[in-house]
Amino acid sequence: MPIQRKHTMYHSTILDADPDTVWATIRDAMQILEIVSPGDLDVHRDVSWVEGGSVETVPARYDFRLTLSGKVVQQEIAARDEINKTQSYRAVAPTSGVASYEATIRVFPITNDPSRSFFDWSRTLEIAEDADLSVVEGIIDIMEKQTDAVRDHFAQTAK
């Protein structure tokens, strides 16, 4: 499928963990990056909070390096709602052909199964006119699999 200049994605899944357990993990950018990109970045070396950011701070900036392009990605937690278990983040600077990026993750309870959660992840990427489309396609391919990685992580911890 050809890449559009404004590319939107939406993924959702059921997780084998209660909403509080899921939220405690995914609200932390360092933990979610470790779950969704273990082969794509060295999270222990290449991911860090910067400019005084932390898991408890909003807004909070963090940087990581993409193995795919070698470029540093600068993102920030832009908003968080602890009660509704929603967090939005965005790119601070363009990189790897992505001119802008915004995303929101949300965790919902499942009324008839409180030990499980509904998780969704929406994203919008604006692709730069001069982007190397093979790099952008690689980034999108990685993103396409990330919700499954979250699902698999909580399935493993539930055993």
Short mmCIF file of C-alpha atoms in Angstrom, two decimals, residues 8-146:
data_model
loop_
_atom_site.label_atom_id
_atom_site.label_comp_id
_atom_site.label_asym_id
_atom_site.label_seq_id
_atom_site.Cartn_x
_atom_site.Cartn_y
_atom_site.Cartn_z
CA THR A 8 -3.10 7.46 10.27
CA MET A 9 -3.07 4.20 12.15
CA TYR A 10 -5.39 2.65 14.71
CA HIS A 11 -4.79 -0.64 16.50
CA SER A 12 -6.54 -2.27 19.42
CA THR A 13 -6.39 -5.51 21.34
CA ILE A 14 -7.53 -7.28 24.49
CA LEU A 15 -4.84 -7.65 27.17
CA ASP A 16 -4.60 -10.40 29.76
CA ALA A 17 -4.12 -7.98 32.66
CA ASP A 18 -6.35 -5.65 34.62
CA PRO A 19 -6.40 -1.95 33.65
CA ASP A 20 -4.36 -0.78 36.66
CA THR A 21 -1.56 -3.26 35.92
CA VAL A 22 -1.51 -2.31 32.25
CA TRP A 23 -1.58 1.41 33.00
CA ALA A 24 1.27 1.17 35.51
CA THR A 25 3.44 -0.21 32.69
CA ILE A 26 2.38 1.66 29.57
CA ARG A 27 2.24 5.15 31.11
CA ASP A 28 6.04 4.89 31.40
CA ALA A 29 7.61 5.65 28.01
CA MET A 30 10.75 3.72 28.95
CA GLN A 31 8.75 0.56 29.66
CA ILE A 32 6.50 0.78 26.60
CA LEU A 33 9.51 1.32 24.34
CA GLU A 34 11.21 -1.72 25.83
CA ILE A 35 8.09 -3.81 25.17
CA VAL A 36 7.40 -2.65 21.61
CA SER A 37 10.89 -2.24 20.19
CA PRO A 38 13.31 -4.68 21.79
CA GLY A 39 14.96 -5.56 18.48
CA ASP A 40 14.73 -2.08 16.97
CA LEU A 41 16.55 -0.07 19.60
CA ASP A 42 18.84 -0.78 22.51
CA VAL A 43 16.61 0.59 25.23
CA HIS A 44 19.16 0.31 28.01
CA ARG A 45 21.67 2.42 26.13
CA ASP A 46 19.71 4.55 23.69
CA VAL A 47 16.52 5.63 25.49
CA SER A 48 16.52 8.31 28.14
CA TRP A 49 14.50 11.06 29.74
CA VAL A 50 15.96 14.46 28.87
CA GLU A 51 15.51 18.06 30.02
CA GLY A 52 14.32 16.98 33.46
CA GLY A 53 11.66 14.61 32.12
CA SER A 54 10.48 11.62 34.12
CA VAL A 55 7.60 9.17 34.20
CA GLU A 56 5.85 11.43 36.74
CA THR A 57 6.32 14.67 34.75
CA VAL A 58 4.03 16.02 32.02
CA PRO A 59 5.14 17.30 29.65
CA ALA A 60 8.21 15.07 29.68
CA ARG A 61 10.73 14.68 26.89
CA TYR A 62 12.60 11.51 26.04
CA ASP A 63 14.93 10.54 23.22
CA PHE A 64 15.76 7.24 21.56
CA ARG A 65 17.79 6.10 18.58
CA LEU A 66 16.29 4.10 15.72
CA THR A 67 18.44 1.20 14.58
CA LEU A 68 16.70 1.40 11.20
CA SER A 69 18.03 4.87 10.38
CA GLY A 70 20.49 5.62 13.18
CA LYS A 71 18.60 8.87 13.85
CA VAL A 72 17.64 10.17 17.27
CA VAL A 73 13.90 10.48 17.82
CA GLN A 74 12.83 13.25 20.20
CA GLN A 75 9.39 12.75 21.71
CA GLU A 76 7.45 14.13 24.62
CA ILE A 77 4.58 12.98 26.74
CA ALA A 78 2.17 15.80 25.94
CA ALA A 79 -0.83 14.89 28.10
CA ARG A 80 -1.87 12.22 30.57
CA ASP A 81 -5.19 11.45 32.22
CA GLU A 82 -4.59 9.08 35.13
CA ILE A 83 -8.30 8.55 35.82
CA ASN A 84 -9.24 7.62 32.25
CA LYS A 85 -5.87 5.93 31.61
CA THR A 86 -5.05 7.93 28.49
CA GLN A 87 -1.71 9.32 27.40
CA SER A 88 -0.79 11.38 24.35
CA TYR A 89 2.68 11.99 23.03
CA ARG A 90 4.25 13.64 20.03
CA ALA A 91 7.48 14.12 18.16
CA VAL A 92 9.37 17.22 19.22
CA ALA A 93 11.50 17.39 16.06
CA PRO A 94 11.20 15.79 12.62
CA THR A 95 13.40 12.76 11.93
CA SER A 96 13.79 9.86 9.50
CA GLY A 97 11.31 11.36 7.03
CA VAL A 98 8.54 11.87 9.59
CA ALA A 99 7.72 15.59 9.69
CA SER A 100 5.32 15.27 12.63
CA TYR A 101 3.97 12.48 14.79
CA GLU A 102 1.19 12.33 17.38
CA ALA A 103 -0.12 9.30 19.22
CA THR A 104 -2.53 8.36 21.99
CA ILE A 105 -2.66 5.16 24.02
CA ARG A 106 -5.67 4.26 26.12
CA VAL A 107 -6.62 1.46 28.52
CA PHE A 108 -10.23 0.55 29.23
CA PRO A 109 -11.74 -1.91 31.68
CA ILE A 110 -13.71 -4.85 30.34
CA THR A 111 -16.91 -4.75 32.34
CA ASN A 112 -17.60 -8.48 32.43
CA ASP A 113 -13.92 -9.48 32.86
CA PRO A 114 -12.10 -7.18 35.29
CA SER A 115 -8.88 -9.19 35.01
CA ARG A 116 -8.50 -8.11 31.37
CA SER A 117 -8.27 -4.77 29.53
CA PHE A 118 -9.03 -3.23 26.17
CA PHE A 119 -6.02 -1.33 24.79
CA ASP A 120 -5.97 1.02 21.81
CA TRP A 121 -3.27 3.03 20.09
CA SER A 122 -4.00 5.74 17.53
CA ARG A 123 -1.27 7.57 15.60
CA THR A 124 -0.91 10.20 12.94
CA LEU A 125 2.31 10.69 11.00
CA GLU A 126 2.96 13.43 8.48
CA ILE A 127 5.59 12.31 6.02
CA ALA A 128 8.13 14.86 4.74
CA GLU A 129 8.15 15.58 1.01
CA ASP A 130 11.81 14.54 0.75
CA ALA A 131 11.48 11.43 2.94
CA ASP A 132 13.33 8.22 2.13
CA LEU A 133 10.17 6.15 1.74
CA SER A 134 11.97 2.87 2.45
CA VAL A 135 12.91 4.17 5.92
CA VAL A 136 9.38 5.48 6.51
CA GLU A 137 7.91 2.14 5.37
CA GLY A 138 10.23 0.37 7.82
CA ILE A 139 9.07 2.61 10.66
CA ILE A 140 5.41 2.02 9.78
CA ASP A 141 6.02 -1.75 9.56
CA ILE A 142 7.46 -1.66 13.08
CA MET A 143 4.50 0.37 14.35
CA GLU A 144 2.05 -2.06 12.76
CA LYS A 145 3.36 -4.82 15.07
CA GLN A 146 3.63 -2.86 18.30
#
